[in-house]
């Protein structure tokens, strides 16, 4: 009896040892994650600082450009004070720069532009690829809860069940021909009424034969069956009994 408590204690000690190892492992992973997060934050702060410096530089350049454009727009109006000195001092006339000669169109550039245009086949392939990408994006979207409820109600309702009259719209290539043949072969009251007079016109001997076939016969009657058939045939044709028929 003393051995069982000792075994339980040893088992508990082993479990505690395993749990302590697991705790140490988790603490180590937490320290690594904290250091990794710290490095990421430092990197992010550096990038934000760089972005702020670049944005301020861009704003300064935009301000300088607007200032230069405003000064260039005001420069023709500032030429009025010099008009008072034209009478006393003649300023040297500046020669106007020569007008640039019109350049001939470059045929190579036009050819390259024409070559860059996609063919109708390439356009069709590109459009098809865009359609596939859109479809994949739609399929990857997560269904909202109310949309899931609507779909569940639809599939649980009777409207989701197949319509029993759908066989009328199936073409012959999908088995409609076989269905029509089976329907024609099915017995109906009208067809049974039409088939009854035909059996009456067929003659009494055929009716008698069908009745004889239906009657269960013994082995001893198998020899007399041809003689009975012959007698039936003679009676149906209106002939009397002959000597050979005995």
PDB file of C-alpha atoms in Angstrom:
ATOM      1  CA  UNK A   1       0.000   0.000   0.000  1.00  0.00           C
ATOM      2  CA  UNK A   2       2.897   2.324   0.665  1.00  0.00           C
ATOM      3  CA  UNK A   3       4.207   1.877  -2.862  1.00  0.00           C
ATOM      4  CA  UNK A   4       1.151   3.432  -4.540  1.00  0.00           C
ATOM      5  CA  UNK A   5       1.407   6.899  -2.878  1.00  0.00           C
ATOM      6  CA  UNK A   6       5.098   7.019  -3.724  1.00  0.00           C
ATOM      7  CA  UNK A   7       4.321   6.279  -7.368  1.00  0.00           C
ATOM      8  CA  UNK A   8       1.702   9.034  -7.430  1.00  0.00           C
ATOM      9  CA  UNK A   9       4.141  11.509  -5.897  1.00  0.00           C
ATOM     10  CA  UNK A  10       6.830  10.601  -8.425  1.00  0.00           C
ATOM     11  CA  UNK A  11       4.333  10.974 -11.270  1.00  0.00           C
ATOM     12  CA  UNK A  12       3.286  14.401  -9.993  1.00  0.00           C
ATOM     13  CA  UNK A  13       6.915  15.468  -9.654  1.00  0.00           C
ATOM     14  CA  UNK A  14       7.613  14.414 -13.251  1.00  0.00           C
ATOM     15  CA  UNK A  15       4.581  16.380 -14.460  1.00  0.00           C
ATOM     16  CA  UNK A  16       5.691  19.432 -12.476  1.00  0.00           C
ATOM     17  CA  UNK A  17       9.153  19.166 -14.013  1.00  0.00           C
ATOM     18  CA  UNK A  18       7.650  19.022 -17.516  1.00  0.00           C
ATOM     19  CA  UNK A  19       5.426  22.012 -16.769  1.00  0.00           C
ATOM     20  CA  UNK A  20       8.375  24.030 -15.479  1.00  0.00           C
ATOM     21  CA  UNK A  21      10.298  23.289 -18.675  1.00  0.00           C
ATOM     22  CA  UNK A  22       7.292  24.387 -20.702  1.00  0.00           C
ATOM     23  CA  UNK A  23       7.048  27.620 -18.696  1.00  0.00           C
ATOM     24  CA  UNK A  24      10.754  28.323 -19.283  1.00  0.00           C
ATOM     25  CA  UNK A  25      10.299  27.731 -22.993  1.00  0.00           C
ATOM     26  CA  UNK A  26       7.316  30.089 -23.149  1.00  0.00           C
ATOM     27  CA  UNK A  27       9.189  32.788 -21.239  1.00  0.00           C
ATOM     28  CA  UNK A  28      12.099  32.480 -23.673  1.00  0.00           C
ATOM     29  CA  UNK A  29       9.783  32.834 -26.669  1.00  0.00           C
ATOM     30  CA  UNK A  30       8.125  35.848 -25.028  1.00  0.00           C
ATOM     31  CA  UNK A  31      11.517  37.523 -24.529  1.00  0.00           C
ATOM     32  CA  UNK A  32      12.425  36.869 -28.153  1.00  0.00           C
ATOM     33  CA  UNK A  33       9.102  38.263 -29.328  1.00  0.00           C
ATOM     34  CA  UNK A  34       9.547  41.378 -27.171  1.00  0.00           C
ATOM     35  CA  UNK A  35      13.035  42.001 -28.571  1.00  0.00           C
ATOM     36  CA  UNK A  36      11.779  41.467 -32.121  1.00  0.00           C
ATOM     37  CA  UNK A  37       8.896  43.900 -31.566  1.00  0.00           C
ATOM     38  CA  UNK A  38      11.353  46.438 -30.139  1.00  0.00           C
ATOM     39  CA  UNK A  39      13.574  46.182 -33.230  1.00  0.00           C
ATOM     40  CA  UNK A  40      10.541  46.606 -35.480  1.00  0.00           C
ATOM     41  CA  UNK A  41       9.444  49.705 -33.575  1.00  0.00           C
ATOM     42  CA  UNK A  42      12.922  51.236 -33.892  1.00  0.00           C
ATOM     43  CA  UNK A  43      12.934  50.529 -37.623  1.00  0.00           C
ATOM     44  CA  UNK A  44       9.444  51.991 -37.976  1.00  0.00           C
ATOM     45  CA  UNK A  45      10.454  55.151 -36.081  1.00  0.00           C
ATOM     46  CA  UNK A  46      13.446  55.625 -38.417  1.00  0.00           C
ATOM     47  CA  UNK A  47      11.242  55.245 -41.464  1.00  0.00           C
ATOM     48  CA  UNK A  48       8.674  57.696 -40.101  1.00  0.00           C
ATOM     49  CA  UNK A  49      11.448  60.206 -39.433  1.00  0.00           C
ATOM     50  CA  UNK A  50      12.754  59.774 -42.983  1.00  0.00           C
ATOM     51  CA  UNK A  51       9.239  60.204 -44.389  1.00  0.00           C
ATOM     52  CA  UNK A  52       8.701  63.410 -42.393  1.00  0.00           C
ATOM     53  CA  UNK A  53      12.048  64.813 -43.621  1.00  0.00           C
ATOM     54  CA  UNK A  54      11.218  63.996 -47.230  1.00  0.00           C
ATOM     55  CA  UNK A  55       7.725  65.473 -46.941  1.00  0.00           C
ATOM     56  CA  UNK A  56       9.126  68.732 -45.499  1.00  0.00           C
ATOM     57  CA  UNK A  57      11.695  68.820 -48.314  1.00  0.00           C
ATOM     58  CA  UNK A  58       8.953  68.313 -50.902  1.00  0.00           C
ATOM     59  CA  UNK A  59       6.903  71.136 -49.370  1.00  0.00           C
ATOM     60  CA  UNK A  60       9.945  73.451 -49.486  1.00  0.00           C
ATOM     61  CA  UNK A  61      10.565  72.627 -53.147  1.00  0.00           C
ATOM     62  CA  UNK A  62       6.917  73.240 -54.000  1.00  0.00           C
ATOM     63  CA  UNK A  63       7.053  76.601 -52.211  1.00  0.00           C
ATOM     64  CA  UNK A  64      10.208  77.578 -54.140  1.00  0.00           C
ATOM     65  CA  UNK A  65       8.583  76.604 -57.442  1.00  0.00           C
ATOM     66  CA  UNK A  66       5.470  78.677 -56.703  1.00  0.00           C
ATOM     67  CA  UNK A  67       7.648  81.637 -55.677  1.00  0.00           C
ATOM     68  CA  UNK A  68       9.698  81.442 -58.884  1.00  0.00           C
ATOM     69  CA  UNK A  69       6.583  81.193 -61.037  1.00  0.00           C
ATOM     70  CA  UNK A  70       5.093  84.253 -59.281  1.00  0.00           C
ATOM     71  CA  UNK A  71       8.303  86.252 -59.836  1.00  0.00           C
ATOM     72  CA  UNK A  72       8.435  85.271 -63.506  1.00  0.00           C
ATOM     73  CA  UNK A  73       4.793  86.364 -63.903  1.00  0.00           C
ATOM     74  CA  UNK A  74       5.552  89.784 -62.324  1.00  0.00           C
ATOM     75  CA  UNK A  75       8.745  90.463 -64.365  1.00  0.00           C
ATOM     76  CA  UNK A  76       6.993  91.988 -67.517  1.00  0.00           C
ATOM     77  CA  UNK A  77       5.180  94.573 -65.346  1.00  0.00           C
ATOM     78  CA  UNK A  78       8.461  95.763 -63.807  1.00  0.00           C
ATOM     79  CA  UNK A  79       9.767  96.959 -67.188  1.00  0.00           C
ATOM     80  CA  UNK A  80       7.825 100.288 -66.955  1.00  0.00           C
ATOM     81  CA  UNK A  81      10.526 102.252 -64.961  1.00  0.00           C
ATOM     82  CA  UNK A  82      13.081 101.716 -67.715  1.00  0.00           C
ATOM     83  CA  UNK A  83      10.864 103.519 -70.224  1.00  0.00           C
ATOM     84  CA  UNK A  84      11.869 106.906 -68.669  1.00  0.00           C
ATOM     85  CA  UNK A  85      15.496 106.313 -69.584  1.00  0.00           C
ATOM     86  CA  UNK A  86      14.808 105.453 -73.233  1.00  0.00           C
ATOM     87  CA  UNK A  87      14.943 109.104 -74.253  1.00  0.00           C
ATOM     88  CA  UNK A  88      18.381 109.732 -72.739  1.00  0.00           C
ATOM     89  CA  UNK A  89      20.032 106.333 -73.000  1.00  0.00           C
ATOM     90  CA  UNK A  90      19.415 103.860 -75.764  1.00  0.00           C
ATOM     91  CA  UNK A  91      19.628 100.340 -74.559  1.00  0.00           C
ATOM     92  CA  UNK A  92      21.218  97.809 -76.903  1.00  0.00           C
ATOM     93  CA  UNK A  93      18.657  95.741 -78.655  1.00  0.00           C
ATOM     94  CA  UNK A  94      18.853  92.096 -77.922  1.00  0.00           C
ATOM     95  CA  UNK A  95      18.569  89.762 -80.811  1.00  0.00           C
ATOM     96  CA  UNK A  96      15.678  87.389 -80.664  1.00  0.00           C
ATOM     97  CA  UNK A  97      16.704  83.768 -80.526  1.00  0.00           C
ATOM     98  CA  UNK A  98      16.206  81.927 -83.806  1.00  0.00           C
ATOM     99  CA  UNK A  99      13.014  79.971 -84.075  1.00  0.00           C
ATOM    100  CA  UNK A 100      13.549  76.250 -83.760  1.00  0.00           C
ATOM    101  CA  UNK A 101      13.247  74.372 -87.000  1.00  0.00           C
ATOM    102  CA  UNK A 102      10.334  71.958 -87.212  1.00  0.00           C
ATOM    103  CA  UNK A 103      11.571  68.465 -86.680  1.00  0.00           C
ATOM    104  CA  UNK A 104      10.572  65.775 -89.090  1.00  0.00           C
ATOM    105  CA  UNK A 105       8.413  63.016 -87.629  1.00  0.00           C
ATOM    106  CA  UNK A 106      10.399  60.039 -86.507  1.00  0.00           C
ATOM    107  CA  UNK A 107       9.178  56.932 -88.340  1.00  0.00           C
ATOM    108  CA  UNK A 108      10.868  54.601 -85.873  1.00  0.00           C
ATOM    109  CA  UNK A 109       8.889  55.953 -82.940  1.00  0.00           C
ATOM    110  CA  UNK A 110       5.605  55.521 -84.812  1.00  0.00           C
ATOM    111  CA  UNK A 111       6.567  51.989 -85.798  1.00  0.00           C
ATOM    112  CA  UNK A 112       7.466  51.112 -82.225  1.00  0.00           C
ATOM    113  CA  UNK A 113       4.151  52.548 -81.002  1.00  0.00           C
ATOM    114  CA  UNK A 114       2.274  50.452 -83.559  1.00  0.00           C
ATOM    115  CA  UNK A 115       4.214  47.356 -82.530  1.00  0.00           C
ATOM    116  CA  UNK A 116       3.411  47.988 -78.861  1.00  0.00           C
ATOM    117  CA  UNK A 117      -0.331  47.931 -79.585  1.00  0.00           C
ATOM    118  CA  UNK A 118      -1.813  44.572 -78.558  1.00  0.00           C
ATOM    119  CA  UNK A 119      -3.505  42.360 -81.103  1.00  0.00           C
ATOM    120  CA  UNK A 120      -7.200  41.433 -80.771  1.00  0.00           C
ATOM    121  CA  UNK A 121      -6.193  37.991 -79.529  1.00  0.00           C
ATOM    122  CA  UNK A 122      -3.980  39.474 -76.827  1.00  0.00           C
ATOM    123  CA  UNK A 123      -6.772  41.849 -75.797  1.00  0.00           C
ATOM    124  CA  UNK A 124      -9.204  38.927 -75.527  1.00  0.00           C
ATOM    125  CA  UNK A 125      -6.719  36.973 -73.390  1.00  0.00           C
ATOM    126  CA  UNK A 126      -6.165  40.003 -71.153  1.00  0.00           C
ATOM    127  CA  UNK A 127      -9.907  40.560 -70.705  1.00  0.00           C
ATOM    128  CA  UNK A 128     -10.382  36.882 -69.896  1.00  0.00           C
ATOM    129  CA  UNK A 129      -7.605  37.074 -67.318  1.00  0.00           C
ATOM    130  CA  UNK A 130      -9.236  40.132 -65.716  1.00  0.00           C
ATOM    131  CA  UNK A 131     -12.572  38.298 -65.540  1.00  0.00           C
ATOM    132  CA  UNK A 132     -10.886  35.321 -63.851  1.00  0.00           C
ATOM    133  CA  UNK A 133      -9.140  37.618 -61.362  1.00  0.00           C
ATOM    134  CA  UNK A 134     -12.424  39.359 -60.519  1.00  0.00           C
ATOM    135  CA  UNK A 135     -14.149  36.013 -60.079  1.00  0.00           C
ATOM    136  CA  UNK A 136     -11.379  34.781 -57.768  1.00  0.00           C
ATOM    137  CA  UNK A 137     -11.620  37.991 -55.733  1.00  0.00           C
ATOM    138  CA  UNK A 138     -15.380  37.525 -55.395  1.00  0.00           C
ATOM    139  CA  UNK A 139     -14.920  33.894 -54.342  1.00  0.00           C
ATOM    140  CA  UNK A 140     -12.276  34.836 -51.775  1.00  0.00           C
ATOM    141  CA  UNK A 141     -14.577  37.363 -50.105  1.00  0.00           C
ATOM    142  CA  UNK A 142     -15.982  36.344 -46.731  1.00  0.00           C
ATOM    143  CA  UNK A 143     -19.760  35.855 -46.596  1.00  0.00           C
ATOM    144  CA  UNK A 144     -21.515  38.183 -44.191  1.00  0.00           C
ATOM    145  CA  UNK A 145     -23.758  36.713 -41.470  1.00  0.00           C
ATOM    146  CA  UNK A 146     -27.022  37.957 -42.988  1.00  0.00           C
ATOM    147  CA  UNK A 147     -25.968  36.632 -46.413  1.00  0.00           C
ATOM    148  CA  UNK A 148     -25.232  33.227 -44.871  1.00  0.00           C
ATOM    149  CA  UNK A 149     -28.692  33.236 -43.242  1.00  0.00           C
ATOM    150  CA  UNK A 150     -30.348  34.033 -46.587  1.00  0.00           C
ATOM    151  CA  UNK A 151     -28.476  31.191 -48.318  1.00  0.00           C
ATOM    152  CA  UNK A 152     -29.344  28.724 -45.548  1.00  0.00           C
ATOM    153  CA  UNK A 153     -33.036  29.660 -45.719  1.00  0.00           C
ATOM    154  CA  UNK A 154     -33.040  29.247 -49.489  1.00  0.00           C
ATOM    155  CA  UNK A 155     -31.494  25.774 -49.417  1.00  0.00           C
ATOM    156  CA  UNK A 156     -33.757  24.668 -46.562  1.00  0.00           C
ATOM    157  CA  UNK A 157     -36.944  25.908 -48.272  1.00  0.00           C
ATOM    158  CA  UNK A 158     -39.027  24.020 -50.844  1.00  0.00           C
ATOM    159  CA  UNK A 159     -37.911  26.404 -53.603  1.00  0.00           C
ATOM    160  CA  UNK A 160     -34.495  24.773 -53.592  1.00  0.00           C
ATOM    161  CA  UNK A 161     -35.973  21.353 -54.455  1.00  0.00           C
ATOM    162  CA  UNK A 162     -36.003  20.319 -58.153  1.00  0.00           C
ATOM    163  CA  UNK A 163     -39.188  20.904 -60.109  1.00  0.00           C
ATOM    164  CA  UNK A 164     -40.946  17.626 -61.109  1.00  0.00           C
ATOM    165  CA  UNK A 165     -41.764  19.088 -64.561  1.00  0.00           C
ATOM    166  CA  UNK A 166     -38.121  19.640 -65.450  1.00  0.00           C
ATOM    167  CA  UNK A 167     -38.089  16.463 -67.598  1.00  0.00           C
ATOM    168  CA  UNK A 168     -40.278  18.219 -70.194  1.00  0.00           C
ATOM    169  CA  UNK A 169     -37.495  20.687 -70.873  1.00  0.00           C
ATOM    170  CA  UNK A 170     -34.684  18.130 -71.217  1.00  0.00           C
ATOM    171  CA  UNK A 171     -33.508  17.865 -74.865  1.00  0.00           C
ATOM    172  CA  UNK A 172     -33.353  14.536 -76.673  1.00  0.00           C
ATOM    173  CA  UNK A 173     -29.556  14.497 -76.458  1.00  0.00           C
ATOM    174  CA  UNK A 174     -29.801  14.334 -72.650  1.00  0.00           C
ATOM    175  CA  UNK A 175     -32.208  11.400 -72.493  1.00  0.00           C
ATOM    176  CA  UNK A 176     -35.446  13.077 -73.487  1.00  0.00           C
ATOM    177  CA  UNK A 177     -35.922  10.628 -76.326  1.00  0.00           C
ATOM    178  CA  UNK A 178     -35.793   7.670 -73.931  1.00  0.00           C
ATOM    179  CA  UNK A 179     -38.291   9.345 -71.635  1.00  0.00           C
ATOM    180  CA  UNK A 180     -40.703   9.961 -74.516  1.00  0.00           C
ATOM    181  CA  UNK A 181     -40.418   6.293 -75.604  1.00  0.00           C
ATOM    182  CA  UNK A 182     -41.149   5.086 -72.084  1.00  0.00           C
ATOM    183  CA  UNK A 183     -44.174   7.331 -71.892  1.00  0.00           C
ATOM    184  CA  UNK A 184     -45.469   5.959 -75.182  1.00  0.00           C
ATOM    185  CA  UNK A 185     -45.001   2.382 -73.947  1.00  0.00           C
ATOM    186  CA  UNK A 186     -46.887   3.006 -70.694  1.00  0.00           C
ATOM    187  CA  UNK A 187     -50.470   1.553 -70.882  1.00  0.00           C
ATOM    188  CA  UNK A 188     -53.302   4.071 -70.748  1.00  0.00           C
ATOM    189  CA  UNK A 189     -57.098   3.504 -70.705  1.00  0.00           C
ATOM    190  CA  UNK A 190     -57.412   4.915 -74.219  1.00  0.00           C
ATOM    191  CA  UNK A 191     -54.734   2.596 -75.639  1.00  0.00           C
ATOM    192  CA  UNK A 192     -56.242  -0.427 -73.863  1.00  0.00           C
ATOM    193  CA  UNK A 193     -59.654   0.384 -75.397  1.00  0.00           C
ATOM    194  CA  UNK A 194     -58.067   0.665 -78.852  1.00  0.00           C
ATOM    195  CA  UNK A 195     -56.200  -2.638 -78.459  1.00  0.00           C
ATOM    196  CA  UNK A 196     -59.319  -4.622 -77.402  1.00  0.00           C
ATOM    197  CA  UNK A 197     -61.130  -4.527 -80.826  1.00  0.00           C
ATOM    198  CA  UNK A 198     -57.920  -5.607 -82.594  1.00  0.00           C
ATOM    199  CA  UNK A 199     -57.778  -8.783 -80.506  1.00  0.00           C
ATOM    200  CA  UNK A 200     -61.416  -9.538 -81.385  1.00  0.00           C
ATOM    201  CA  UNK A 201     -60.722  -9.134 -85.128  1.00  0.00           C
ATOM    202  CA  UNK A 202     -57.736 -11.466 -84.950  1.00  0.00           C
ATOM    203  CA  UNK A 203     -60.018 -14.532 -84.989  1.00  0.00           C
ATOM    204  CA  UNK A 204     -61.234 -17.103 -82.468  1.00  0.00           C
ATOM    205  CA  UNK A 205     -58.380 -19.521 -83.084  1.00  0.00           C
ATOM    206  CA  UNK A 206     -55.773 -17.035 -81.819  1.00  0.00           C
ATOM    207  CA  UNK A 207     -57.846 -16.316 -78.742  1.00  0.00           C
ATOM    208  CA  UNK A 208     -58.170 -20.055 -78.106  1.00  0.00           C
ATOM    209  CA  UNK A 209     -54.415 -20.529 -78.513  1.00  0.00           C
ATOM    210  CA  UNK A 210     -53.696 -17.764 -76.031  1.00  0.00           C
ATOM    211  CA  UNK A 211     -56.116 -19.354 -73.559  1.00  0.00           C
ATOM    212  CA  UNK A 212     -54.552 -22.785 -73.998  1.00  0.00           C
ATOM    213  CA  UNK A 213     -51.099 -21.335 -73.409  1.00  0.00           C
ATOM    214  CA  UNK A 214     -52.263 -19.754 -70.172  1.00  0.00           C
ATOM    215  CA  UNK A 215     -53.834 -23.000 -68.827  1.00  0.00           C
ATOM    216  CA  UNK A 216     -51.239 -25.034 -66.837  1.00  0.00           C
ATOM    217  CA  UNK A 217     -50.785 -28.488 -68.446  1.00  0.00           C
ATOM    218  CA  UNK A 218     -49.427 -31.753 -67.088  1.00  0.00           C
ATOM    219  CA  UNK A 219     -46.639 -33.825 -68.591  1.00  0.00           C
ATOM    220  CA  UNK A 220     -49.152 -36.348 -69.969  1.00  0.00           C
ATOM    221  CA  UNK A 221     -50.954 -33.551 -71.848  1.00  0.00           C
ATOM    222  CA  UNK A 222     -47.768 -32.525 -73.713  1.00  0.00           C
ATOM    223  CA  UNK A 223     -48.365 -35.290 -76.318  1.00  0.00           C
ATOM    224  CA  UNK A 224     -51.987 -34.242 -76.898  1.00  0.00           C
ATOM    225  CA  UNK A 225     -51.137 -30.530 -77.362  1.00  0.00           C
ATOM    226  CA  UNK A 226     -50.387 -30.723 -81.159  1.00  0.00           C
ATOM    227  CA  UNK A 227     -53.603 -32.696 -81.789  1.00  0.00           C
ATOM    228  CA  UNK A 228     -55.685 -30.089 -79.919  1.00  0.00           C
ATOM    229  CA  UNK A 229     -54.066 -27.254 -81.888  1.00  0.00           C
ATOM    230  CA  UNK A 230     -54.858 -29.050 -85.151  1.00  0.00           C
ATOM    231  CA  UNK A 231     -58.508 -29.545 -84.160  1.00  0.00           C
ATOM    232  CA  UNK A 232     -58.819 -25.895 -83.243  1.00  0.00           C
ATOM    233  CA  UNK A 233     -57.426 -24.878 -86.645  1.00  0.00           C
ATOM    234  CA  UNK A 234     -59.884 -27.144 -88.510  1.00  0.00           C
ATOM    235  CA  UNK A 235     -62.860 -25.838 -86.528  1.00  0.00           C
ATOM    236  CA  UNK A 236     -61.874 -22.198 -87.129  1.00  0.00           C
ATOM    237  CA  UNK A 237     -61.721 -22.778 -90.935  1.00  0.00           C
ATOM    238  CA  UNK A 238     -65.125 -24.539 -90.960  1.00  0.00           C
ATOM    239  CA  UNK A 239     -63.895 -27.981 -91.995  1.00  0.00           C
ATOM    240  CA  UNK A 240     -65.317 -31.212 -90.636  1.00  0.00           C
ATOM    241  CA  UNK A 241     -63.365 -33.906 -88.871  1.00  0.00           C
ATOM    242  CA  UNK A 242     -61.366 -36.224 -91.105  1.00  0.00           C
ATOM    243  CA  UNK A 243     -60.123 -39.743 -90.685  1.00  0.00           C
ATOM    244  CA  UNK A 244     -56.526 -38.592 -90.068  1.00  0.00           C
ATOM    245  CA  UNK A 245     -57.597 -36.411 -87.200  1.00  0.00           C
ATOM    246  CA  UNK A 246     -58.675 -39.341 -85.038  1.00  0.00           C
TER     247      UNK A 246
END
